[in-house]
mmCIF file of C-alpha atoms in Angstrom:
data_model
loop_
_atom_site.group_PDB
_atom_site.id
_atom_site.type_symbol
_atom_site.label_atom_id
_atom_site.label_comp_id
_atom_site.label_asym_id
_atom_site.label_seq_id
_atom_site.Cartn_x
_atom_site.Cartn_y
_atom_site.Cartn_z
ATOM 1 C CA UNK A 1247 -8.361 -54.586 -37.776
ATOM 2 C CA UNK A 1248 -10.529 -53.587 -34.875
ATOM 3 C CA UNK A 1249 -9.122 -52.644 -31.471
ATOM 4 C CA UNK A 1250 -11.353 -55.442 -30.114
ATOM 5 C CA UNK A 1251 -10.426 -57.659 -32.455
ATOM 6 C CA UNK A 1252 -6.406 -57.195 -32.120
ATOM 7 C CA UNK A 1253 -6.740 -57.593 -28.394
ATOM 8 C CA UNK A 1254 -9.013 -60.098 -28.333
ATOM 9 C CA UNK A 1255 -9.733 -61.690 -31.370
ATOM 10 C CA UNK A 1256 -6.518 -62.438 -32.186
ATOM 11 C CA UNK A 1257 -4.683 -63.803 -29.073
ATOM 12 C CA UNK A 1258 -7.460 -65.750 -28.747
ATOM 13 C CA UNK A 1259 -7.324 -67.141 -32.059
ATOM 14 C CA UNK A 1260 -3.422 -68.173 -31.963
ATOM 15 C CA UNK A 1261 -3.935 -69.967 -28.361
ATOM 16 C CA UNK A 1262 -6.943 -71.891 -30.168
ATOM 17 C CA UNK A 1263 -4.958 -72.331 -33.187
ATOM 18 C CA UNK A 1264 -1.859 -73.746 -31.169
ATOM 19 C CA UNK A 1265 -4.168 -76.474 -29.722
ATOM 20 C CA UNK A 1266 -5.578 -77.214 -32.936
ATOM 21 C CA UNK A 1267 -2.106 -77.961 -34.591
ATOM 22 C CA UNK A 1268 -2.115 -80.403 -31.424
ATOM 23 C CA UNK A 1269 -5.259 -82.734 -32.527
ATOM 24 C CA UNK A 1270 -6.452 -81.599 -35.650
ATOM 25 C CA UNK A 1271 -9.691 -81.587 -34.918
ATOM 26 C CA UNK A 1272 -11.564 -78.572 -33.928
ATOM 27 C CA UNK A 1273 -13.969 -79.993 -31.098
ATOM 28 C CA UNK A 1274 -11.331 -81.556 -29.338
ATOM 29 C CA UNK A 1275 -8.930 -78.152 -30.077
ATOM 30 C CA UNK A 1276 -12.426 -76.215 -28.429
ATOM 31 C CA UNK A 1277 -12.228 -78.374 -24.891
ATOM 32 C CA UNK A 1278 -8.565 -77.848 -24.763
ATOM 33 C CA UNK A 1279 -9.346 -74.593 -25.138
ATOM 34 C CA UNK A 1280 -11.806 -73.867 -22.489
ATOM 35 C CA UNK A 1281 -9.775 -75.782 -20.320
ATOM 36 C CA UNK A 1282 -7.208 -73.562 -20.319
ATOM 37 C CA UNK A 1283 -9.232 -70.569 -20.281
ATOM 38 C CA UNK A 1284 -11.201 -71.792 -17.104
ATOM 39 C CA UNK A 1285 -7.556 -72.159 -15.150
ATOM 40 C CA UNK A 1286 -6.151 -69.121 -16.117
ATOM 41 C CA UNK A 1287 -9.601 -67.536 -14.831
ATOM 42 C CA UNK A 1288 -9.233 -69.564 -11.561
ATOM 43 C CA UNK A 1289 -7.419 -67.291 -10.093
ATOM 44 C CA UNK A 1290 -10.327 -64.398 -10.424
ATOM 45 C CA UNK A 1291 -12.867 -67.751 -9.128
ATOM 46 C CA UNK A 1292 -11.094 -68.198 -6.027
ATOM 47 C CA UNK A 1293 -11.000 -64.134 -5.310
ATOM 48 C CA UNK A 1294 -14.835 -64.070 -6.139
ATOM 49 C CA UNK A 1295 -15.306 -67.188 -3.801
ATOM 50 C CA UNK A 1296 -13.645 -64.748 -1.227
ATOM 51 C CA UNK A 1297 -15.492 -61.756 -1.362
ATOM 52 C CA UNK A 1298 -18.630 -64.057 -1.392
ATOM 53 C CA UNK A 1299 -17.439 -65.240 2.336
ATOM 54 C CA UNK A 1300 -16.901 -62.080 2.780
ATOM 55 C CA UNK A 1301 -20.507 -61.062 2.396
ATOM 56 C CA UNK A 1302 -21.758 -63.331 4.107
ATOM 57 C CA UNK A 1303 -19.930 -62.147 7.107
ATOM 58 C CA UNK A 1304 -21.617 -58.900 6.571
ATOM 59 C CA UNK A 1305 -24.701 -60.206 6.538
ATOM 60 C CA UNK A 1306 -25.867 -59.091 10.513
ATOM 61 C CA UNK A 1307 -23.908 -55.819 10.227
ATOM 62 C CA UNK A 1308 -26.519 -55.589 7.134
ATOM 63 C CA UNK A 1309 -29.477 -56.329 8.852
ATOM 64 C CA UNK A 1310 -28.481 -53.937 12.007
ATOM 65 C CA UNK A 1311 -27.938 -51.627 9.064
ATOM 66 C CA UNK A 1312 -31.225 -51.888 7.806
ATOM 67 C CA UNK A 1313 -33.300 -51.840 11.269
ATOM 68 C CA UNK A 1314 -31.253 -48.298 11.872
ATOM 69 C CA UNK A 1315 -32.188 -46.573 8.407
ATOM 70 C CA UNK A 1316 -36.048 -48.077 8.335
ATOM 71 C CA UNK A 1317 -37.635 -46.879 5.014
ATOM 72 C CA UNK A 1318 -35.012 -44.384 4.210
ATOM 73 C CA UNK A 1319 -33.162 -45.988 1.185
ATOM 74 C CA UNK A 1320 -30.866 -43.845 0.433
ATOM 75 C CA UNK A 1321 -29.016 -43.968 4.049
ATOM 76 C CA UNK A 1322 -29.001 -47.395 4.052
ATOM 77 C CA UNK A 1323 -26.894 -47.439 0.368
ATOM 78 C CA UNK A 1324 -24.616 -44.923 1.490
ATOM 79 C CA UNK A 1325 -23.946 -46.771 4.689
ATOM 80 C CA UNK A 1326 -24.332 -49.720 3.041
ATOM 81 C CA UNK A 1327 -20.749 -48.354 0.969
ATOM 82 C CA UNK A 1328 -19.515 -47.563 3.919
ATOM 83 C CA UNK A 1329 -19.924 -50.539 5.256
ATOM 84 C CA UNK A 1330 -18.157 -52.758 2.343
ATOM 85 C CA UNK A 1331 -15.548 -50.053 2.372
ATOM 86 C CA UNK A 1332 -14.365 -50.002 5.613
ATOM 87 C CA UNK A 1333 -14.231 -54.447 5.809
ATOM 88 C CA UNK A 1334 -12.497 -54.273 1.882
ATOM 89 C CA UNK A 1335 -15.348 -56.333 0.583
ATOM 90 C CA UNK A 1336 -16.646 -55.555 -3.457
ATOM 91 C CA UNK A 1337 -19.333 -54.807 -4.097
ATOM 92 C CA UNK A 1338 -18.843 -56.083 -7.637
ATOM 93 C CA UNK A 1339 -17.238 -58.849 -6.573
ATOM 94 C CA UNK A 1340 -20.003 -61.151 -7.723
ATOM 95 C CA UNK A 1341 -20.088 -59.687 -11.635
ATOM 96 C CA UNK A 1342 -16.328 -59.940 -12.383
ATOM 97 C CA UNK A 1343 -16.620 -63.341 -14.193
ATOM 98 C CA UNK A 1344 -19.344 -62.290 -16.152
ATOM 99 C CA UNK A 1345 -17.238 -58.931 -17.613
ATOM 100 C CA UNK A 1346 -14.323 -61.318 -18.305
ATOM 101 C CA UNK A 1347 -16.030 -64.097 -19.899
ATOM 102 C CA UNK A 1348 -18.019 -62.251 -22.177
ATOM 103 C CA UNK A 1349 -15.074 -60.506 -24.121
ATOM 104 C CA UNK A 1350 -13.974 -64.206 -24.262
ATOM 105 C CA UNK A 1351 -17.233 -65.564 -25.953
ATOM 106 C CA UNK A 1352 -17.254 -62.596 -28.453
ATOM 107 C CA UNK A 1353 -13.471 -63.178 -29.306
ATOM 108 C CA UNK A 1354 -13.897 -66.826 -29.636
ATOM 109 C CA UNK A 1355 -16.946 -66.811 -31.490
ATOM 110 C CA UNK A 1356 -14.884 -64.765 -34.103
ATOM 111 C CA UNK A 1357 -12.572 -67.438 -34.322
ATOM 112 C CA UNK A 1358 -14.732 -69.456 -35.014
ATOM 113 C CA UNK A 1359 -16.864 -67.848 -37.619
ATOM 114 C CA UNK A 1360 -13.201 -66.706 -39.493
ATOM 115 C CA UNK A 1361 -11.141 -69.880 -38.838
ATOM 116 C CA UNK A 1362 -9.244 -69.363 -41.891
ATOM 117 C CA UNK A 1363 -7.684 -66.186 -40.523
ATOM 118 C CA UNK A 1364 -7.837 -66.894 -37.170
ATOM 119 C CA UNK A 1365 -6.608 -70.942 -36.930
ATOM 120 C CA UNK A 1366 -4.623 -71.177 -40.299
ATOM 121 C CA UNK A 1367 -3.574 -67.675 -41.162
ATOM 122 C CA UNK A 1368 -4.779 -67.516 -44.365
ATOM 123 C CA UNK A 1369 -4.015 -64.735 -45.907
ATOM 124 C CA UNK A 1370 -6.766 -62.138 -46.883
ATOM 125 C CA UNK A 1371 -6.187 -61.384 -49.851
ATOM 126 C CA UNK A 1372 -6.797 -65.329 -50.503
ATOM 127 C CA UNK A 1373 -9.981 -65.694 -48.773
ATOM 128 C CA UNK A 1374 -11.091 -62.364 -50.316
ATOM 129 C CA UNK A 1375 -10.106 -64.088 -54.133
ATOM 130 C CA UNK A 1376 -12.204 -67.003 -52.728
ATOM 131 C CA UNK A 1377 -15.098 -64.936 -51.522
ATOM 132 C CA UNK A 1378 -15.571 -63.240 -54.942
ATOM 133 C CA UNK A 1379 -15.515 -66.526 -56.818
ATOM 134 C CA UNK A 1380 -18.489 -68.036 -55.074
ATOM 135 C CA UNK A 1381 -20.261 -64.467 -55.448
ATOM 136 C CA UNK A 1382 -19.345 -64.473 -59.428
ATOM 137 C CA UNK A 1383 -21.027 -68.107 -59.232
ATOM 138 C CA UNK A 1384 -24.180 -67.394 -57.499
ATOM 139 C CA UNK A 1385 -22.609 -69.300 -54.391
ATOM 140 C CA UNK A 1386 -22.162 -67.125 -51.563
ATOM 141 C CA UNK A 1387 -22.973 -63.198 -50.787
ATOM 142 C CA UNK A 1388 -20.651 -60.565 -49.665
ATOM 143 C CA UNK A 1389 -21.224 -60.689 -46.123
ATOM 144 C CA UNK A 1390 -20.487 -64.668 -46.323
ATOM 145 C CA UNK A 1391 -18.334 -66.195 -43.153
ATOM 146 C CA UNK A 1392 -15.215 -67.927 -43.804
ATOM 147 C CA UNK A 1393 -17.087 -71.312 -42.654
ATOM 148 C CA UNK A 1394 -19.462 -70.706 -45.339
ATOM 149 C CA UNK A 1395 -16.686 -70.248 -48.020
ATOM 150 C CA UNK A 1396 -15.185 -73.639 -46.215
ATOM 151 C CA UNK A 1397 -18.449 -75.361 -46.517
ATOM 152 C CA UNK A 1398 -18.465 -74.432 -50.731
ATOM 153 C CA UNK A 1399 -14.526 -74.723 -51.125
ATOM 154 C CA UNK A 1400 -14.959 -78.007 -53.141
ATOM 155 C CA UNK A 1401 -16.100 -75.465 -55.695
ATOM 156 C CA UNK A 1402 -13.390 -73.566 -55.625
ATOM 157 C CA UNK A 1403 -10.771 -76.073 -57.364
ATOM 158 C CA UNK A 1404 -7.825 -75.178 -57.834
ATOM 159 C CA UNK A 1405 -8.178 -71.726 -58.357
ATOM 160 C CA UNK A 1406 -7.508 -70.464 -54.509
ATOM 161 C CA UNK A 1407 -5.730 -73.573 -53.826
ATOM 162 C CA UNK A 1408 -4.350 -72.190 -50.730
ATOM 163 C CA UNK A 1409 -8.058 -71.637 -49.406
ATOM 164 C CA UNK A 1410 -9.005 -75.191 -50.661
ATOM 165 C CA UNK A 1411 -6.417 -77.122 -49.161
ATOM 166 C CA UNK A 1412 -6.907 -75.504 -45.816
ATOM 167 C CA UNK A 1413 -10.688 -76.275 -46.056
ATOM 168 C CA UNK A 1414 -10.021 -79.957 -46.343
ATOM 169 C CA UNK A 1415 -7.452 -79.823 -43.481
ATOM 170 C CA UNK A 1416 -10.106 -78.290 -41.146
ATOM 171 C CA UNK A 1417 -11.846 -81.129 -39.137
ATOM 172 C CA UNK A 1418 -15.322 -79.801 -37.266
ATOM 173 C CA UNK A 1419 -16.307 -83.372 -36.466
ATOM 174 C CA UNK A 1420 -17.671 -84.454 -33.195
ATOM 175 C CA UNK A 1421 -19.352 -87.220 -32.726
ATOM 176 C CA UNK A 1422 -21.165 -87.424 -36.221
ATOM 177 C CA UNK A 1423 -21.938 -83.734 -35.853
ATOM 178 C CA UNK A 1424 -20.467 -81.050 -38.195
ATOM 179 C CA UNK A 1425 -19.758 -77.792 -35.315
ATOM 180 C CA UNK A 1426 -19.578 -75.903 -38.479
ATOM 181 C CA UNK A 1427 -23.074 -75.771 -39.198
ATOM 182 C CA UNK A 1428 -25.732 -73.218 -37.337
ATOM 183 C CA UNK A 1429 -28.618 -74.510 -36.008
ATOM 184 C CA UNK A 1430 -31.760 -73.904 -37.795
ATOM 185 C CA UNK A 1431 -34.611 -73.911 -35.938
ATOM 186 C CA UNK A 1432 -38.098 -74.608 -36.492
ATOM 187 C CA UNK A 1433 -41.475 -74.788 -34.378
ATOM 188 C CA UNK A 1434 -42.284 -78.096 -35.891
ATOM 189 C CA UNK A 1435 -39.250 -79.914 -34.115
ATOM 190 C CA UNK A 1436 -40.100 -83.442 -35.039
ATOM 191 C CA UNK A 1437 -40.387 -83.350 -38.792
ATOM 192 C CA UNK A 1438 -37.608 -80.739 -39.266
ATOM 193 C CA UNK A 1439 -35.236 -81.931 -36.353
ATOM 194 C CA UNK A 1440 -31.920 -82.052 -37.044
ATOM 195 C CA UNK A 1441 -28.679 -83.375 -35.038
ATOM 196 C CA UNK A 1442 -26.784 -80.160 -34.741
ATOM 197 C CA UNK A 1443 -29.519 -79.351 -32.623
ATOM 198 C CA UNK A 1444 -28.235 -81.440 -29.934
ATOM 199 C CA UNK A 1445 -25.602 -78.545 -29.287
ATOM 200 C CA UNK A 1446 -28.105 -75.728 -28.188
ATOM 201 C CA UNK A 1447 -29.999 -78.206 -26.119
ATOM 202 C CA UNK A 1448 -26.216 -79.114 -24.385
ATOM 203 C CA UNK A 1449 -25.679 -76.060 -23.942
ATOM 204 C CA UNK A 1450 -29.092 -74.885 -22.006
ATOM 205 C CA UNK A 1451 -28.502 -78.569 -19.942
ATOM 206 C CA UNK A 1452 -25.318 -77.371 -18.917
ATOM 207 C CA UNK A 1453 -26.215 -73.572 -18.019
ATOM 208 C CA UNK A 1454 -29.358 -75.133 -16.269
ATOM 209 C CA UNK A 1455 -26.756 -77.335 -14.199
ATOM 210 C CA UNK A 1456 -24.162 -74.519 -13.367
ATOM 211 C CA UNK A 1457 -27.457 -71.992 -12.390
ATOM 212 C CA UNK A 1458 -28.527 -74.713 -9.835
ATOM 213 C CA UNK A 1459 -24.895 -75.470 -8.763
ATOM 214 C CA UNK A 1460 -24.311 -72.156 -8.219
ATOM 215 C CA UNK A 1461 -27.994 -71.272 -6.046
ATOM 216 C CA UNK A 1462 -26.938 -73.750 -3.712
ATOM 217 C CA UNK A 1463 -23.051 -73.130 -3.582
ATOM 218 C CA UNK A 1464 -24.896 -69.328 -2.713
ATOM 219 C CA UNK A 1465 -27.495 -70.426 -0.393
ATOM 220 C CA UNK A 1466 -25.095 -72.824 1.559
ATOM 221 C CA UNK A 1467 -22.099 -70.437 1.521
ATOM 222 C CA UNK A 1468 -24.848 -67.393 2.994
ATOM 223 C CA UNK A 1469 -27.642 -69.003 4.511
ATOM 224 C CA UNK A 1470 -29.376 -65.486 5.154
ATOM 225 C CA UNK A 1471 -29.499 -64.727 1.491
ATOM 226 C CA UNK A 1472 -32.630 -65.053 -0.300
ATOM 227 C CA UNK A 1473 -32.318 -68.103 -3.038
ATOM 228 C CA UNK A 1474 -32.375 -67.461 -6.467
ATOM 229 C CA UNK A 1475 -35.799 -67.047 -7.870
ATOM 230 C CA UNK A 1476 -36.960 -70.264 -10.434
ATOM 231 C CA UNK A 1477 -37.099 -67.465 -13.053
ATOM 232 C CA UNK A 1478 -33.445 -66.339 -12.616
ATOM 233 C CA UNK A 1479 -32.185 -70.091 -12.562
ATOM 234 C CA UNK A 1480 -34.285 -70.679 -15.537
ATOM 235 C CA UNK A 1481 -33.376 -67.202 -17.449
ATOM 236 C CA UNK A 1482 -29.602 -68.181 -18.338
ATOM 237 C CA UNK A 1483 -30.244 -71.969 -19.378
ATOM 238 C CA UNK A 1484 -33.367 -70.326 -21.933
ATOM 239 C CA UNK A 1485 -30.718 -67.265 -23.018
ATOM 240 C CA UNK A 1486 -28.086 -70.120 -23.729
ATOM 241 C CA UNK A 1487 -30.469 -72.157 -26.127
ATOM 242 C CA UNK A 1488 -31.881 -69.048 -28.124
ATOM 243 C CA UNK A 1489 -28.152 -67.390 -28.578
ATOM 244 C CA UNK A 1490 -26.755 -70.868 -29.464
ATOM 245 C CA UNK A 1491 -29.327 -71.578 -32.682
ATOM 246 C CA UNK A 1492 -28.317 -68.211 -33.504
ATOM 247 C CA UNK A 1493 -24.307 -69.106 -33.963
ATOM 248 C CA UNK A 1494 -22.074 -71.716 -35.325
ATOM 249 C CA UNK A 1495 -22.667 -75.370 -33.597
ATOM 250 C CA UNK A 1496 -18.851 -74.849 -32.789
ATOM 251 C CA UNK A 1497 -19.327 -71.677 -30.638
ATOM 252 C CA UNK A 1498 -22.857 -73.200 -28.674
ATOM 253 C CA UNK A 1499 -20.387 -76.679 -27.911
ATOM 254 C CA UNK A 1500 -17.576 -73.783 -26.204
ATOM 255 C CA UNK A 1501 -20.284 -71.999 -24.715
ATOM 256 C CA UNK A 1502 -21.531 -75.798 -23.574
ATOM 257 C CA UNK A 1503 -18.202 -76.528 -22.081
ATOM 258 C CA UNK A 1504 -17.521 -73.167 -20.265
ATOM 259 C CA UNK A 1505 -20.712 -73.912 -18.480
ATOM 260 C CA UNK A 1506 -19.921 -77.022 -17.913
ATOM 261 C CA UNK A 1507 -16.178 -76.949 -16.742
ATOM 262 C CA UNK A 1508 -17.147 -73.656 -14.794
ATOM 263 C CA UNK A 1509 -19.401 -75.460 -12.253
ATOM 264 C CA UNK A 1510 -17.301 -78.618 -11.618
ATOM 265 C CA UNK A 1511 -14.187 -75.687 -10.530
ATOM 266 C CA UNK A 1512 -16.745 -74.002 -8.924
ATOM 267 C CA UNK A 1513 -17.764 -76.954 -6.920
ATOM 268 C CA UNK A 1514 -14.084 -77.347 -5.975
ATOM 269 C CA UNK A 1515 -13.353 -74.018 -5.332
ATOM 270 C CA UNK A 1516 -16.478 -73.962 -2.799
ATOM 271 C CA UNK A 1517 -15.207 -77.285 -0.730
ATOM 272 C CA UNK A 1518 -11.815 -75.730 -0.396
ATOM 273 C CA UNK A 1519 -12.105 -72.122 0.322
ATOM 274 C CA UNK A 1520 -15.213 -72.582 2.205
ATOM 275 C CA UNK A 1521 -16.445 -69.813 3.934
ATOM 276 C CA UNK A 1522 -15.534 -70.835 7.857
ATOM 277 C CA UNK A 1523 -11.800 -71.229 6.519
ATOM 278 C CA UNK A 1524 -11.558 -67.600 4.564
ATOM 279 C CA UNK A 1525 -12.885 -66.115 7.837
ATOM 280 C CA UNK A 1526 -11.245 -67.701 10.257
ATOM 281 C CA UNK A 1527 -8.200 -66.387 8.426
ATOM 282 C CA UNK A 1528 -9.596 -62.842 7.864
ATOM 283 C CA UNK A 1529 -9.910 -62.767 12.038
ATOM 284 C CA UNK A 1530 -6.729 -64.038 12.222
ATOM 285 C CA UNK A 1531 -5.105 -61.077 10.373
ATOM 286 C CA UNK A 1532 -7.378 -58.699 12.152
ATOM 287 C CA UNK A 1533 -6.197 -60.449 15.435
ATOM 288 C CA UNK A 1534 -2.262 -59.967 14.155
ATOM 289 C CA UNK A 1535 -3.161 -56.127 13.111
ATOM 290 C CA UNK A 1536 -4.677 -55.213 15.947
ATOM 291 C CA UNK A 1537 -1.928 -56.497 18.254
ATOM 292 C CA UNK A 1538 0.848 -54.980 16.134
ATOM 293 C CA UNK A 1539 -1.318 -51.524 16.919
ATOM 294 C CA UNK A 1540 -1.323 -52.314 20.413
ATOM 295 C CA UNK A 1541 2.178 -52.713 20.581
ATOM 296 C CA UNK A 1542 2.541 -49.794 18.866
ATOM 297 C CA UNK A 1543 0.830 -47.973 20.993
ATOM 298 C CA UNK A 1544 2.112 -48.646 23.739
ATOM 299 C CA UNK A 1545 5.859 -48.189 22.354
ATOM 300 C CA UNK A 1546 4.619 -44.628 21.958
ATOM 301 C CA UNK A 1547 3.702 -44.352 25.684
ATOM 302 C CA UNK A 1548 6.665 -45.393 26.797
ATOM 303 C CA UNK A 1549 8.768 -43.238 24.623
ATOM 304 C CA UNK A 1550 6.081 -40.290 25.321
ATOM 305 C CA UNK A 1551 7.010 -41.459 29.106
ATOM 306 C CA UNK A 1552 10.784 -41.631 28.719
ATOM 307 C CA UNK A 1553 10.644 -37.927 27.140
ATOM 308 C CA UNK A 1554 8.701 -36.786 30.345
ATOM 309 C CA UNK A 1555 11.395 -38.017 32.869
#
């Protein structure tokens, strides 16, 4: 077992697993998930919504900053540190999410490709028996996914009856469409459509969504920052359709859903932590600070005073 996949992989699997003994059904078991994982992550939402507010109120020591170093780049960057050094602001603030939620993706979409170790704790030794049956038969291959030995477990019999049975408990239904299946795509989409192709699609129309959601939570949170370019908004929603034809339906539909339950908590996030209200409370502290200096310095005075008499 992997290092990724122990710490990772596996956690992941049991928290998905737990909501699957809930509903027995994996799409449903896939929104619970994601749910949960966007709240736990709120936490890291509301600190990024911060240090966004917090940039913003940088933005005219910024532009002094740049009007003082001209064309000489390298100043500007190192005051530029500086800068977001001495006010506590990230600078990597913004990219925090994105190094979180992509361990997450990986981990689920091993879940979901080995959902008979992962969900049901089969053990491997069983799925291994299973695997080499379909290879005697001319079935499957040796690299085959556990969804592809679910998909020819009817095969099986009873000869791995503990992979069989689990196979028929497993429930990828949603709406008429079987998440187990990967997308197949082809140029000529109207004669070789096919319905599972309605998750990649979901999954770009959400991304697209979240990308505009996000420009103008940016622009209105920090009017003096440049919007987004229409390439930038586009490139995610176009990344999100290619990767999701190249995985399981089940892992484009949680990829559909982070998007998805992602911008409605950003939304949120934005109307209640809005930027006037995490300012006005950074001056207050800097009011408090400073005055608790003051005081301070002036006990020293008097002390320094006191010795002198």
């Amino acid at each position: 077992m992997g290092i990724f996949e122990f710490l990772i992989g596996r956690p992941l699997g049991f928290i998905m697993s737990l909501f699957y003994s809930l509903c027995n059904n994996f799409s449903i078991s896939i929104i619970l998930f994601t749910l949960f994982v966007t709240l736990v992550l709120m936490p890291l939402d509301i600190r990024q919504q911060k240090t966004m507010a917090k940039q913003a109120r940088l933005a005219p020591k910024l532009e002094a900053l740049k009007k003082k170093c001209g064309d000489d780049r390298q100043k500007y960057q190192q005051e530029m540190a500086e800068l977001y050094q001495r006010e506590h602001v990230s600078l990597t603030g913004g990219c925090l999410m994105l190094f979180i939620r992509f361990p997450i993706l990986i981990g689920v979409y091993g879940a979901i490709r080995n959902p008979l170790s992962y969900i049901l704790n089969i053990s491997s030794d069983a799925i291994a028996n299973a695997k080499q049956i379909l290879v005697d038969l001319g079935i499957g291959h040796q690299n085959m996914t556990e969804l592809d030995i679910i998909r020819n477990a009817g095969v099986l019999g009873d000869r791995v009856p503990e992979v069989t049975n689990a196979a028929h408990q497993l429930n990828f239904n949603f709406l008429g469409l079987d998440l187990s299946q990967q997308p197949d795509f082809s140029i000529n989409i109207f004669k070789d459509f096919q319905m599972i192709w309605l998750i990649p699609i979901l999954a770009c129309v959400c991304s697209l969504i979240t990308a505009i959601l996000s420009s103008y939570i940016n622009k209105k949170n920090n009017p003096q920052a440049k919007s987004q370019l229409l390439m930038m908004i586009i490139l995610g929603p176009v990344l999100s359709l290619i990767i999701a034809f190249t995985v399981p339906g089940a892992v484009g539909f949680y990829w559909a859903c982070s998007n998805l339950f992602g911008g409605i908590l950003r939304v949120i996030i934005s109307q209640i932590y809005t930027p006037n209200k995490i300012n006005a409370k950074t001056d207050f502290k800097l009011i408090l600070k400073r005055r608790k200096e003051e005081e301070l310095i002036k006990e020293k005075s008097k002390n320094k005073a006191a010795q002198q008499l």
